[in-house]
Short mmCIF file of C-alpha atoms in Angstrom, two decimals:
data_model
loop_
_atom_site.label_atom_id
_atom_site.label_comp_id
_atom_site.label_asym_id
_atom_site.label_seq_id
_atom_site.Cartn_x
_atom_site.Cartn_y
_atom_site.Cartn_z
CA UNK A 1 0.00 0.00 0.00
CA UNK A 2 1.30 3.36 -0.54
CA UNK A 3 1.88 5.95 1.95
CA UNK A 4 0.90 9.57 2.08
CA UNK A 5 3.00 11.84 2.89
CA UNK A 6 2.08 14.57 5.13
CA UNK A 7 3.42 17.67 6.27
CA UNK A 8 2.54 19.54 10.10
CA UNK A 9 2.35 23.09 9.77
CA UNK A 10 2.49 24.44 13.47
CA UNK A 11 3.67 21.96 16.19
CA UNK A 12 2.22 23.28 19.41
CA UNK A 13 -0.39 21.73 21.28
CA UNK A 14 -3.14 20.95 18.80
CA UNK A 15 -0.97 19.04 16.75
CA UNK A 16 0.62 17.34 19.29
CA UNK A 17 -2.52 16.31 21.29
CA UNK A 18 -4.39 15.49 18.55
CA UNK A 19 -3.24 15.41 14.67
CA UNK A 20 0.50 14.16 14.92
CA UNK A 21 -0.42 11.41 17.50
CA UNK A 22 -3.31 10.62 14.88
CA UNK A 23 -1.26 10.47 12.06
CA UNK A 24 1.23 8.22 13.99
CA UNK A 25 -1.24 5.10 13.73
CA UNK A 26 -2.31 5.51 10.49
CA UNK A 27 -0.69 3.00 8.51
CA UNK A 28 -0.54 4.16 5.29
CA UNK A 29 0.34 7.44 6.75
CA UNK A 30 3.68 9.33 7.08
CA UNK A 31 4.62 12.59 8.53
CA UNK A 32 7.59 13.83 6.54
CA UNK A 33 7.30 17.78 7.43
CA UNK A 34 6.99 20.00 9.87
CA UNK A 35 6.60 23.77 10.26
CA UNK A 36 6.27 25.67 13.37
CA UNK A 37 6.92 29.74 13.63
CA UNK A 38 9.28 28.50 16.43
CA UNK A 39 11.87 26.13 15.32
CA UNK A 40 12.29 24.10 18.08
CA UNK A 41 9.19 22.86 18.45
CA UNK A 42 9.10 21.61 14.81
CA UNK A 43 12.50 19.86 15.67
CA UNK A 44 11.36 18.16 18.99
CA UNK A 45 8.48 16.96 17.18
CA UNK A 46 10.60 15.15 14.56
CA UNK A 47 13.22 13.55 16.71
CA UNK A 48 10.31 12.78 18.93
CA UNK A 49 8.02 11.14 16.12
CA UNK A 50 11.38 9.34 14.73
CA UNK A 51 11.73 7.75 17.79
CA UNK A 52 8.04 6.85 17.97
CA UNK A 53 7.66 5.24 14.89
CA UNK A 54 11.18 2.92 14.71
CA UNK A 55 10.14 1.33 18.73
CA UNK A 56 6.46 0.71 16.95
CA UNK A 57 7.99 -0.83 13.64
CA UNK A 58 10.70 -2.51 15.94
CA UNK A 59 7.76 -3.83 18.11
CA UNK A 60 5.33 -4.50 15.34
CA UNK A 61 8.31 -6.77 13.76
CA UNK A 62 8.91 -8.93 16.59
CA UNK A 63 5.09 -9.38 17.16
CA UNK A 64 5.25 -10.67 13.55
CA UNK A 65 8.07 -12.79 14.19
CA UNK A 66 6.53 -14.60 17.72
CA UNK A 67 2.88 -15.30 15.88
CA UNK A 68 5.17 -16.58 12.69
CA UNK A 69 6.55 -19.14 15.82
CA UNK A 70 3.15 -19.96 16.74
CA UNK A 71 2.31 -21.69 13.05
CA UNK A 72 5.53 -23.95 13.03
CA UNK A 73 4.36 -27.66 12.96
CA UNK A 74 7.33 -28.76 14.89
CA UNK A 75 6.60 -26.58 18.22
CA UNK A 76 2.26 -27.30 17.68
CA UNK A 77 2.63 -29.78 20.20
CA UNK A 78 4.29 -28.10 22.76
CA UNK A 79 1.90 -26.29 24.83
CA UNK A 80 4.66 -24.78 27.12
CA UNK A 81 6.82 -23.25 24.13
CA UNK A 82 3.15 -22.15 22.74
CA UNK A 83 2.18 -20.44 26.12
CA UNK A 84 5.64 -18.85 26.08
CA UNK A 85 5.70 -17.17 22.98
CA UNK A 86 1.94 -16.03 23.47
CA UNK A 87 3.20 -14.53 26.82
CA UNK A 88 5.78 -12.53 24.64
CA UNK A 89 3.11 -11.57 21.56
CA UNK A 90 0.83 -10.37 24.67
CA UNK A 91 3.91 -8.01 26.63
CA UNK A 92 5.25 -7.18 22.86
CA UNK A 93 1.54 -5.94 22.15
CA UNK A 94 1.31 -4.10 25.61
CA UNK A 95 4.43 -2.46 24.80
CA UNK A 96 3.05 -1.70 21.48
CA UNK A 97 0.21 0.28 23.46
CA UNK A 98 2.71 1.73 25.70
CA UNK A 99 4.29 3.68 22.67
CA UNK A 100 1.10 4.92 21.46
CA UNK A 101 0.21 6.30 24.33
CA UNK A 102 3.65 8.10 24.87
CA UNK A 103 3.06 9.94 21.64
CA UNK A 104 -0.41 11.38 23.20
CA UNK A 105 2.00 12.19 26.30
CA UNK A 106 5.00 13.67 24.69
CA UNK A 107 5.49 17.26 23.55
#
């Protein structure tokens, strides 16, 4: 799917509390710009989205990778190897949620 880029003009608190942390779950959504009359706040709000958005994809991979471990023949018999990595997916996923509600926190 492609993704559309978007640019933020004005980074203060109606962006952050509401558009940019938006934005952020949208998957076929990227922010690539931002304005803001002061500079720093357009800056913060870059490093801070940057950060964001390689934990989620850094999460959202190993989330992939555990429920890819779940559909192995060789471990479907295993119940404590299967209730192990379901453990992880569920405190991977958590930490997924964590992150998303940072973003509404931050800036």
């Amino acid at each position: 799917m492609k993704k559309i880029k978007w640019g933020v003009i004005g980074c203060g608190g109606i962006a952050n509390g509401k558009h940019m942390p938006s934005l952020a779950k949208v998957k076929n959504a990227k922010m690539v710009a931002f304005c803001d009359i002061i500079e720093e706040r357009c800056v913060a709000a870059a490093k801070k989205l940057e950060k964001l958005e390689k934990d989620i994809a850094e999460t959202e991979m190993l989330i992939e990778e555990k429920q890819n471990q779940l559909s192995l023949p060789e471990i479907s018999s295993d119940f404590e190897q299967l209730t192990a990595i379901s453990n992880e997916i569920v405190e991977l996923q958590e930490k997924l949620n964590e992150y998303y509600s940072q973003w509404d926190e931050m800036v």
